[in-house]
PDB file of C-alpha atoms and ligand atoms in Angstrom:
ATOM      1  CA  MET A   1     102.709 105.291 106.648  1.00 62.00           C
ATOM      2  CA  THR A   2      99.157 103.875 106.814  1.00 63.00           C
ATOM      3  CA  ALA A   3      96.948 103.014 103.857  1.00 60.00           C
ATOM      4  CA  THR A   4      94.743 106.035 104.553  1.00 57.00           C
ATOM      5  CA  GLU A   5      97.741 108.376 104.461  1.00 61.00           C
ATOM      6  CA  LEU A   6      98.601 107.166 100.969  1.00 71.00           C
ATOM      7  CA  ARG A   7      97.637 109.602  98.266  1.00 76.00           C
ATOM      8  CA  LEU A   8      98.579 108.648  94.687  1.00 84.00           C
ATOM      9  CA  ARG A   9      98.632 112.323  93.733  1.00 81.00           C
ATOM     10  CA  THR A  10     101.650 112.829  95.975  1.00 87.00           C
ATOM     11  CA  PHE A  11     103.723 110.557  93.734  1.00 94.00           C
ATOM     12  CA  ASP A  12     105.129 111.375  90.291  1.00 94.00           C
ATOM     13  CA  ARG A  13     106.500 108.116  88.872  1.00 97.00           C
ATOM     14  CA  ILE A  14     104.566 104.899  89.621  1.00 97.00           C
ATOM     15  CA  VAL A  15     105.534 101.335  88.710  1.00 98.00           C
ATOM     16  CA  PHE A  16     102.898  98.603  88.912  1.00 98.00           C
ATOM     17  CA  PHE A  17     104.706  95.268  89.293  1.00 98.00           C
ATOM     18  CA  THR A  18     102.190  92.499  88.641  1.00 98.00           C
ATOM     19  CA  GLY A  19     101.988  88.752  89.035  1.00 98.00           C
ATOM     20  CA  ALA A  20      99.406  86.047  88.424  1.00 98.00           C
ATOM     21  CA  GLY A  21      97.145  87.344  91.226  1.00 98.00           C
ATOM     22  CA  MET A  22      96.529  90.448  89.086  1.00 98.00           C
ATOM     23  CA  SER A  23      94.610  88.232  86.629  1.00 98.00           C
ATOM     24  CA  ALA A  24      93.001  85.876  89.179  1.00 98.00           C
ATOM     25  CA  GLU A  25      89.720  87.842  89.147  1.00 98.00           C
ATOM     26  CA  SER A  26      89.673  87.498  85.348  1.00 98.00           C
ATOM     27  CA  GLY A  27      89.597  83.716  85.753  1.00 97.00           C
ATOM     28  CA  VAL A  28      93.255  83.070  84.885  1.00 97.00           C
ATOM     29  CA  PRO A  29      94.664  80.483  87.320  1.00 96.00           C
ATOM     30  CA  THR A  30      97.655  81.492  89.427  1.00 97.00           C
ATOM     31  CA  TYR A  31     100.721  79.246  89.580  1.00 96.00           C
ATOM     32  CA  ARG A  32     101.144  78.334  93.267  1.00 94.00           C
ATOM     33  CA  GLY A  33      97.912  79.070  95.058  1.00 82.00           C
ATOM     34  CA  LYS A  34      94.819  76.831  95.317  1.00 85.00           C
ATOM     35  CA  GLY A  35      94.099  75.465  91.829  1.00 88.00           C
ATOM     36  CA  GLY A  36      97.499  76.756  90.755  1.00 93.00           C
ATOM     37  CA  ILE A  37      98.917  75.597  87.435  1.00 94.00           C
ATOM     38  CA  TRP A  38     102.079  74.090  88.927  1.00 93.00           C
ATOM     39  CA  ARG A  39      99.942  72.067  91.338  1.00 92.00           C
ATOM     40  CA  GLU A  40      98.365  70.326  88.344  1.00 91.00           C
ATOM     41  CA  TYR A  41     101.130  70.377  85.765  1.00 93.00           C
ATOM     42  CA  ASP A  42     104.812  69.550  86.171  1.00 94.00           C
ATOM     43  CA  PHE A  43     106.661  72.474  84.599  1.00 93.00           C
ATOM     44  CA  GLU A  44     109.590  70.130  83.905  1.00 95.00           C
ATOM     45  CA  ARG A  45     107.330  68.241  81.483  1.00 95.00           C
ATOM     46  CA  TYR A  46     105.509  71.186  79.907  1.00 95.00           C
ATOM     47  CA  ALA A  47     107.313  74.487  80.434  1.00 95.00           C
ATOM     48  CA  CYS A  48     111.065  74.308  80.069  1.00 97.00           C
ATOM     49  CA  GLN A  49     113.514  74.067  77.168  1.00 97.00           C
ATOM     50  CA  ALA A  50     114.454  70.450  77.934  1.00 97.00           C
ATOM     51  CA  ALA A  51     110.782  69.414  77.751  1.00 97.00           C
ATOM     52  CA  PHE A  52     110.376  71.289  74.456  1.00 97.00           C
ATOM     53  CA  ASP A  53     113.469  69.629  72.987  1.00 97.00           C
ATOM     54  CA  ARG A  54     112.246  66.236  74.233  1.00 97.00           C
ATOM     55  CA  ASP A  55     108.551  66.430  73.334  1.00 96.00           C
ATOM     56  CA  PRO A  56     107.481  69.646  71.561  1.00 95.00           C
ATOM     57  CA  ASP A  57     103.993  68.263  70.873  1.00 94.00           C
ATOM     58  CA  ALA A  58     103.297  67.797  74.619  1.00 95.00           C
ATOM     59  CA  VAL A  59     104.579  71.311  75.318  1.00 95.00           C
ATOM     60  CA  TRP A  60     102.358  72.706  72.570  1.00 94.00           C
ATOM     61  CA  GLU A  61      99.353  70.767  73.861  1.00 93.00           C
ATOM     62  CA  PHE A  62      99.870  72.405  77.287  1.00 94.00           C
ATOM     63  CA  HIS A  63     100.385  75.886  75.845  1.00 94.00           C
ATOM     64  CA  ASN A  64      97.417  75.634  73.486  1.00 92.00           C
ATOM     65  CA  PHE A  65      95.335  74.568  76.482  1.00 92.00           C
ATOM     66  CA  ARG A  66      96.503  77.687  78.350  1.00 94.00           C
ATOM     67  CA  ARG A  67      95.958  79.924  75.275  1.00 93.00           C
ATOM     68  CA  GLY A  68      92.399  78.630  74.932  1.00 92.00           C
ATOM     69  CA  LEU A  69      91.724  79.215  78.631  1.00 93.00           C
ATOM     70  CA  VAL A  70      93.205  82.744  78.698  1.00 95.00           C
ATOM     71  CA  ALA A  71      91.541  83.709  75.384  1.00 93.00           C
ATOM     72  CA  ALA A  72      88.206  83.349  77.238  1.00 94.00           C
ATOM     73  CA  CYS A  73      89.303  85.744  80.012  1.00 97.00           C
ATOM     74  CA  ASP A  74      88.780  89.508  80.016  1.00 98.00           C
ATOM     75  CA  PRO A  75      90.693  92.210  81.853  1.00 98.00           C
ATOM     76  CA  ASN A  76      89.270  92.927  85.323  1.00 98.00           C
ATOM     77  CA  ASP A  77      88.613  96.270  87.032  1.00 98.00           C
ATOM     78  CA  GLY A  78      92.155  96.248  88.383  1.00 98.00           C
ATOM     79  CA  HIS A  79      93.678  96.044  84.891  1.00 98.00           C
ATOM     80  CA  ARG A  80      91.342  98.825  83.731  1.00 98.00           C
ATOM     81  CA  LEU A  81      92.200 101.049  86.691  1.00 97.00           C
ATOM     82  CA  ILE A  82      95.931 100.751  86.034  1.00 97.00           C
ATOM     83  CA  ALA A  83      95.332 101.572  82.349  1.00 97.00           C
ATOM     84  CA  GLU A  84      93.263 104.640  83.342  1.00 96.00           C
ATOM     85  CA  LEU A  85      95.973 105.831  85.732  1.00 95.00           C
ATOM     86  CA  GLU A  86      98.544 105.454  82.956  1.00 95.00           C
ATOM     87  CA  ALA A  87      96.325 107.395  80.535  1.00 95.00           C
ATOM     88  CA  HIS A  88      96.030 110.331  82.955  1.00 93.00           C
ATOM     89  CA  ARG A  89      99.496 110.308  84.453  1.00 92.00           C
ATOM     90  CA  SER A  90     102.682 110.197  82.455  1.00 86.00           C
ATOM     91  CA  ASN A  91     105.525 108.290  84.142  1.00 94.00           C
ATOM     92  CA  THR A  92     103.250 105.365  85.026  1.00 96.00           C
ATOM     93  CA  CYS A  93     104.269 101.932  83.753  1.00 98.00           C
ATOM     94  CA  VAL A  94     103.604  98.214  84.208  1.00 98.00           C
ATOM     95  CA  ILE A  95     106.321  95.636  84.729  1.00 98.00           C
ATOM     96  CA  THR A  96     104.500  92.314  84.572  1.00 98.00           C
ATOM     97  CA  GLN A  97     105.501  88.704  85.125  1.00 98.00           C
ATOM     98  CA  ASN A  98     102.242  87.697  83.443  1.00 98.00           C
ATOM     99  CA  ILE A  99     102.097  86.297  79.915  1.00 98.00           C
ATOM    100  CA  ASP A 100      98.324  86.701  79.401  1.00 98.00           C
ATOM    101  CA  GLY A 101      98.332  90.105  77.665  1.00 97.00           C
ATOM    102  CA  LEU A 102      95.422  91.377  79.802  1.00 98.00           C
ATOM    103  CA  HIS A 103      97.157  94.648  80.747  1.00 98.00           C
ATOM    104  CA  GLN A 104      97.449  95.556  77.066  1.00 98.00           C
ATOM    105  CA  LEU A 105      93.882  94.419  76.386  1.00 97.00           C
ATOM    106  CA  ALA A 106      92.732  96.798  79.161  1.00 98.00           C
ATOM    107  CA  GLY A 107      94.542  99.682  77.427  1.00 98.00           C
ATOM    108  CA  SER A 108      97.926  99.814  79.185  1.00 98.00           C
ATOM    109  CA  GLU A 109     100.679 100.809  76.737  1.00 97.00           C
ATOM    110  CA  GLN A 110     103.801 101.078  78.895  1.00 98.00           C
ATOM    111  CA  VAL A 111     104.025  97.342  79.609  1.00 98.00           C
ATOM    112  CA  THR A 112     107.225  95.289  79.976  1.00 98.00           C
ATOM    113  CA  GLU A 113     106.511  91.539  79.834  1.00 98.00           C
ATOM    114  CA  LEU A 114     109.416  90.122  81.840  1.00 98.00           C
ATOM    115  CA  HIS A 115     108.391  86.510  81.192  1.00 98.00           C
ATOM    116  CA  GLY A 116     107.281  86.857  77.554  1.00 98.00           C
ATOM    117  CA  SER A 117     103.836  86.317  76.131  1.00 97.00           C
ATOM    118  CA  LEU A 118     101.488  83.376  75.625  1.00 95.00           C
ATOM    119  CA  TRP A 119     100.481  85.055  72.338  1.00 94.00           C
ATOM    120  CA  ARG A 120     103.940  85.251  70.788  1.00 94.00           C
ATOM    121  CA  CYS A 121     105.942  82.430  69.219  1.00 93.00           C
ATOM    122  CA  ARG A 122     109.479  82.437  67.874  1.00 95.00           C
ATOM    123  CA  CYS A 123     111.448  80.097  65.634  1.00 95.00           C
ATOM    124  CA  ASP A 124     114.886  79.341  67.072  1.00 95.00           C
ATOM    125  CA  GLN A 125     115.804  77.812  63.691  1.00 96.00           C
ATOM    126  CA  CYS A 126     115.258  80.819  61.412  1.00 96.00           C
ATOM    127  CA  GLY A 127     114.566  83.666  63.863  1.00 96.00           C
ATOM    128  CA  ALA A 128     110.990  84.294  62.653  1.00 95.00           C
ATOM    129  CA  HIS A 129     108.360  85.605  65.099  1.00 93.00           C
ATOM    130  CA  HIS A 130     104.601  85.144  65.101  1.00 89.00           C
ATOM    131  CA  THR A 131     101.861  86.714  67.230  1.00 87.00           C
ATOM    132  CA  ALA A 132      98.264  85.551  67.332  1.00 73.00           C
ATOM    133  CA  ARG A 133      96.037  86.487  70.235  1.00 68.00           C
ATOM    134  CA  GLU A 134      92.859  85.925  68.262  1.00 60.00           C
ATOM    135  CA  ASN A 135      93.839  82.385  67.309  1.00 61.00           C
ATOM    136  CA  PRO A 136      94.156  80.340  70.529  1.00 58.00           C
ATOM    137  CA  LYS A 137      95.532  77.363  68.602  1.00 65.00           C
ATOM    138  CA  ALA A 138      98.943  78.375  67.317  1.00 65.00           C
ATOM    139  CA  PRO A 139     100.291  76.766  64.127  1.00 73.00           C
ATOM    140  CA  ILE A 140     102.858  74.256  65.322  1.00 86.00           C
ATOM    141  CA  HIS A 141     105.431  74.554  62.552  1.00 92.00           C
ATOM    142  CA  CYS A 142     107.216  77.599  61.199  1.00 92.00           C
ATOM    143  CA  GLU A 143     107.443  78.027  57.420  1.00 92.00           C
ATOM    144  CA  CYS A 144     111.040  76.812  57.662  1.00 95.00           C
ATOM    145  CA  GLY A 145     109.726  73.494  58.975  1.00 95.00           C
ATOM    146  CA  ALA A 146     110.987  73.798  62.570  1.00 96.00           C
ATOM    147  CA  TYR A 147     108.616  73.869  65.540  1.00 95.00           C
ATOM    148  CA  TRP A 148     107.481  77.291  66.688  1.00 94.00           C
ATOM    149  CA  ARG A 149     108.586  77.822  70.305  1.00 95.00           C
ATOM    150  CA  PRO A 150     106.276  79.719  72.688  1.00 95.00           C
ATOM    151  CA  ASP A 151     108.029  83.078  73.285  1.00 96.00           C
ATOM    152  CA  ILE A 152     107.881  82.600  77.043  1.00 97.00           C
ATOM    153  CA  VAL A 153     110.674  82.713  79.637  1.00 97.00           C
ATOM    154  CA  TRP A 154     110.590  79.177  81.002  1.00 97.00           C
ATOM    155  CA  PHE A 155     112.335  77.973  84.140  1.00 93.00           C
ATOM    156  CA  GLY A 156     116.056  77.969  83.448  1.00 93.00           C
ATOM    157  CA  ASP A 157     115.806  80.557  80.647  1.00 96.00           C
ATOM    158  CA  GLN A 158     117.532  83.935  80.834  1.00 96.00           C
ATOM    159  CA  LEU A 159     115.258  86.971  80.759  1.00 96.00           C
ATOM    160  CA  GLU A 160     115.535  89.197  77.665  1.00 95.00           C
ATOM    161  CA  SER A 161     118.272  91.645  78.746  1.00 96.00           C
ATOM    162  CA  SER A 162     116.357  94.580  77.196  1.00 97.00           C
ATOM    163  CA  ASN A 163     113.309  93.764  79.358  1.00 97.00           C
ATOM    164  CA  LEU A 164     115.343  93.354  82.539  1.00 97.00           C
ATOM    165  CA  ASP A 165     117.232  96.599  81.821  1.00 98.00           C
ATOM    166  CA  ALA A 166     113.910  98.416  81.284  1.00 97.00           C
ATOM    167  CA  ALA A 167     112.548  96.996  84.551  1.00 98.00           C
ATOM    168  CA  VAL A 168     115.621  97.985  86.576  1.00 97.00           C
ATOM    169  CA  ALA A 169     115.580 101.476  85.046  1.00 98.00           C
ATOM    170  CA  ALA A 170     111.902 101.838  86.005  1.00 98.00           C
ATOM    171  CA  MET A 171     112.700 100.705  89.574  1.00 97.00           C
ATOM    172  CA  LYS A 172     115.502 103.247  89.839  1.00 97.00           C
ATOM    173  CA  ALA A 173     113.298 106.074  88.547  1.00 97.00           C
ATOM    174  CA  CYS A 174     110.036 105.455  90.402  1.00 98.00           C
ATOM    175  CA  ASP A 175     108.938 107.076  93.645  1.00 97.00           C
ATOM    176  CA  LEU A 176     106.074 104.607  94.137  1.00 97.00           C
ATOM    177  CA  PHE A 177     106.325 100.847  93.562  1.00 98.00           C
ATOM    178  CA  VAL A 178     103.037  98.910  93.734  1.00 98.00           C
ATOM    179  CA  SER A 179     103.340  95.127  93.694  1.00 98.00           C
ATOM    180  CA  VAL A 180     100.054  93.413  92.779  1.00 98.00           C
ATOM    181  CA  GLY A 181      99.410  89.679  93.062  1.00 98.00           C
ATOM    182  CA  THR A 182     102.843  88.127  93.157  1.00 98.00           C
ATOM    183  CA  SER A 183     104.244  85.567  95.565  1.00 96.00           C
ATOM    184  CA  GLY A 184     107.702  87.109  95.144  1.00 94.00           C
ATOM    185  CA  VAL A 185     109.515  83.780  94.908  1.00 92.00           C
ATOM    186  CA  VAL A 186     110.821  83.737  91.325  1.00 92.00           C
ATOM    187  CA  PHE A 187     114.107  85.495  90.564  1.00 91.00           C
ATOM    188  CA  PRO A 188     115.393  87.780  89.174  1.00 92.00           C
ATOM    189  CA  ALA A 189     111.920  89.433  89.139  1.00 92.00           C
ATOM    190  CA  ALA A 190     111.623  88.971  92.915  1.00 92.00           C
ATOM    191  CA  ASP A 191     114.672  91.220  93.421  1.00 94.00           C
ATOM    192  CA  LEU A 192     113.059  94.202  91.716  1.00 96.00           C
ATOM    193  CA  PRO A 193     111.221  95.543  94.811  1.00 97.00           C
ATOM    194  CA  LEU A 194     114.609  95.800  96.569  1.00 97.00           C
ATOM    195  CA  VAL A 195     115.985  97.918  93.706  1.00 97.00           C
ATOM    196  CA  ALA A 196     113.059 100.327  94.069  1.00 98.00           C
ATOM    197  CA  LYS A 197     113.458 100.431  97.856  1.00 98.00           C
ATOM    198  CA  LYS A 198     117.208 101.083  97.592  1.00 98.00           C
ATOM    199  CA  ASN A 199     116.399 104.055  95.366  1.00 97.00           C
ATOM    200  CA  GLY A 200     114.068 105.587  97.917  1.00 97.00           C
ATOM    201  CA  ALA A 201     110.663 104.601  96.507  1.00 98.00           C
ATOM    202  CA  THR A 202     107.631 103.942  98.704  1.00 97.00           C
ATOM    203  CA  LEU A 203     106.640 100.281  98.410  1.00 98.00           C
ATOM    204  CA  ILE A 204     103.072  98.957  98.529  1.00 98.00           C
ATOM    205  CA  GLU A 205     102.140  95.269  98.386  1.00 98.00           C
ATOM    206  CA  ILE A 206      98.637  94.298  97.189  1.00 98.00           C
ATOM    207  CA  ASN A 207      97.978  90.650  98.005  1.00 98.00           C
ATOM    208  CA  PRO A 208      95.353  88.857 100.116  1.00 98.00           C
ATOM    209  CA  ASP A 209      98.208  86.796 101.607  1.00 97.00           C
ATOM    210  CA  VAL A 210     101.520  87.537 103.303  1.00 97.00           C
ATOM    211  CA  THR A 211     104.523  86.804 101.051  1.00 97.00           C
ATOM    212  CA  PRO A 212     108.174  86.016 101.876  1.00 95.00           C
ATOM    213  CA  ILE A 213     109.101  89.651 101.188  1.00 95.00           C
ATOM    214  CA  SER A 214     106.089  91.400 102.740  1.00 97.00           C
ATOM    215  CA  GLU A 215     108.298  92.968 105.412  1.00 97.00           C
ATOM    216  CA  VAL A 216     110.179  94.886 102.691  1.00 97.00           C
ATOM    217  CA  TYR A 217     107.015  96.900 101.940  1.00 98.00           C
ATOM    218  CA  ASP A 218     106.001 100.175 103.592  1.00 97.00           C
ATOM    219  CA  VAL A 219     102.293  99.342 103.310  1.00 97.00           C
ATOM    220  CA  CYS A 220     100.578  95.978 102.721  1.00 97.00           C
ATOM    221  CA  LEU A 221      97.007  96.111 101.407  1.00 97.00           C
ATOM    222  CA  ARG A 222      95.526  92.715 102.233  1.00 97.00           C
ATOM    223  CA  GLY A 223      92.866  92.190  99.595  1.00 98.00           C
ATOM    224  CA  THR A 224      92.250  91.469  95.923  1.00 98.00           C
ATOM    225  CA  ALA A 225      93.856  93.404  93.095  1.00 98.00           C
ATOM    226  CA  SER A 226      90.746  95.273  91.935  1.00 97.00           C
ATOM    227  CA  ALA A 227      89.496  96.155  95.422  1.00 97.00           C
ATOM    228  CA  MET A 228      92.862  97.353  96.751  1.00 96.00           C
ATOM    229  CA  LEU A 229      93.740  99.269  93.579  1.00 96.00           C
ATOM    230  CA  ALA A 230      90.372 101.035  93.882  1.00 95.00           C
ATOM    231  CA  THR A 231      91.221 101.888  97.504  1.00 93.00           C
ATOM    232  CA  LEU A 232      94.634 103.171  96.474  1.00 93.00           C
ATOM    233  CA  ALA A 233      93.285 105.230  93.574  1.00 89.00           C
ATOM    234  CA  GLY A 234      90.320 106.499  95.575  1.00 85.00           C
ATOM    235  CA  ASP A 235      92.093 109.627  96.684  1.00 56.00           C
TER     236      ASP A 235
HETATM  237  N1  APR B   1      94.384  89.650  93.928  1.00 81.34           N
HETATM  238  C1  APR B   1      95.682  89.839  94.289  1.00 81.34           C
HETATM  239  N2  APR B   1      96.542  88.833  94.570  1.00 81.34           N
HETATM  240  C2  APR B   1      96.053  87.582  94.490  1.00 81.34           C
HETATM  241  C3  APR B   1      94.713  87.286  94.130  1.00 81.34           C
HETATM  242  C4  APR B   1      93.868  88.392  93.842  1.00 81.34           C
HETATM  243  N3  APR B   1      92.570  88.215  93.499  1.00 81.34           N
HETATM  244  N4  APR B   1      94.550  85.932  94.149  1.00 81.34           N
HETATM  245  C5  APR B   1      95.758  85.402  94.490  1.00 81.34           C
HETATM  246  N5  APR B   1      96.652  86.385  94.707  1.00 81.34           N
HETATM  247  C6  APR B   1      98.072  86.270  95.083  1.00 81.34           C
HETATM  248  C7  APR B   1      98.437  84.992  95.805  1.00 81.34           C
HETATM  249  O1  APR B   1      98.278  85.169  97.213  1.00 81.34           O
HETATM  250  C8  APR B   1      99.918  84.833  95.431  1.00 81.34           C
HETATM  251  O2  APR B   1     100.751  85.473  96.389  1.00 81.34           O
HETATM  252  O3  APR B   1      98.810  86.234  93.864  1.00 81.34           O
HETATM  253  C9  APR B   1     100.039  85.540  94.085  1.00 81.34           C
HETATM  254  C10 APR B   1     100.267  84.595  92.919  1.00 81.34           C
HETATM  255  O4  APR B   1     101.502  83.956  93.117  1.00 81.34           O
HETATM  256  P1  APR B   1     102.041  82.921  92.011  1.00 81.34           P
HETATM  257  O5  APR B   1     100.949  81.976  91.653  1.00 81.34           O
HETATM  258  O6  APR B   1     103.335  82.384  92.537  1.00 81.34           O
HETATM  259  O7  APR B   1     102.304  83.820  90.724  1.00 81.34           O
HETATM  260  P2  APR B   1     103.531  84.792  90.427  1.00 81.34           P
HETATM  261  O8  APR B   1     104.032  85.435  91.672  1.00 81.34           O
HETATM  262  O9  APR B   1     103.102  85.673  89.321  1.00 81.34           O
HETATM  263  O10 APR B   1     104.645  83.766  89.861  1.00 81.34           O
HETATM  264  C11 APR B   1     105.831  84.349  89.357  1.00 81.34           C
HETATM  265  O11 APR B   1     106.507  82.163  88.569  1.00 81.34           O
HETATM  266  O12 APR B   1     105.874  80.205  87.552  1.00 81.34           O
HETATM  267  C12 APR B   1     106.544  81.402  87.349  1.00 81.34           C
HETATM  268  O13 APR B   1     106.805  82.523  85.329  1.00 81.34           O
HETATM  269  C13 APR B   1     105.851  82.201  86.295  1.00 81.34           C
HETATM  270  O14 APR B   1     105.489  84.583  86.184  1.00 81.34           O
HETATM  271  C14 APR B   1     105.382  83.447  87.018  1.00 81.34           C
HETATM  272  C15 APR B   1     106.327  83.520  88.202  1.00 81.34           C
END
């Protein structure tokens, strides 16, 4: 199937599976590309449970830096297009690896955040939760006195089973799977395209670059998220 043969209207149940490249045009750095976060910061010092247990202040300094940076970023045309498609077509959903909340800010409602959210904190001492998008600097201590923990899936963490179950169910139900801006190297999220393929969905990859699983896709649209989503939706 070629890109020009693709017509969104011929599909009933669409999953948009997004990664950091979805938000690149909004000014949010990706993780592994040029200027990527993990090229500048060692995740073993700033974004894993052992680092948080060892030095919670350093972890919070890193996450407040990221919250401040993302708070200044707006959804891009790609986020808005996906939200519009969802508004006009039932059975459209977003399964995102991103923690920036830009899909929701653009108006998407059916969003599963596989890796948590930069805007949510939880207290592993007393079970309290706290959300504050408007306030980039999160309070560091819960009322019980323990440190708030960013409610993010860090390397080595298990994904929330309810989120993973929702993602797998969406993969099994969709007839079109559109991956946007992910390098496809972090598991178990990177396995999700294979679940959709096994269930007979058509797979589209939107990414300026080739990825390790590009050959799994039926069509690869080599360009940026907003431009290629506009091409896809332009039917
Ligand atoms: N439009 C579309 N794709 C883009 C754009 C753009 N404007 N700019 C870059 N990309 C692509 C890159 O080519 C790359 O393949 O987005 C991808 C980003 O890859 P990563 O930085 O690895 O981000 P992601 O795939 O989301 O990482 C997955 O790894 O570090 C963990 O938890 C973190 O959720 C993250 C996970």
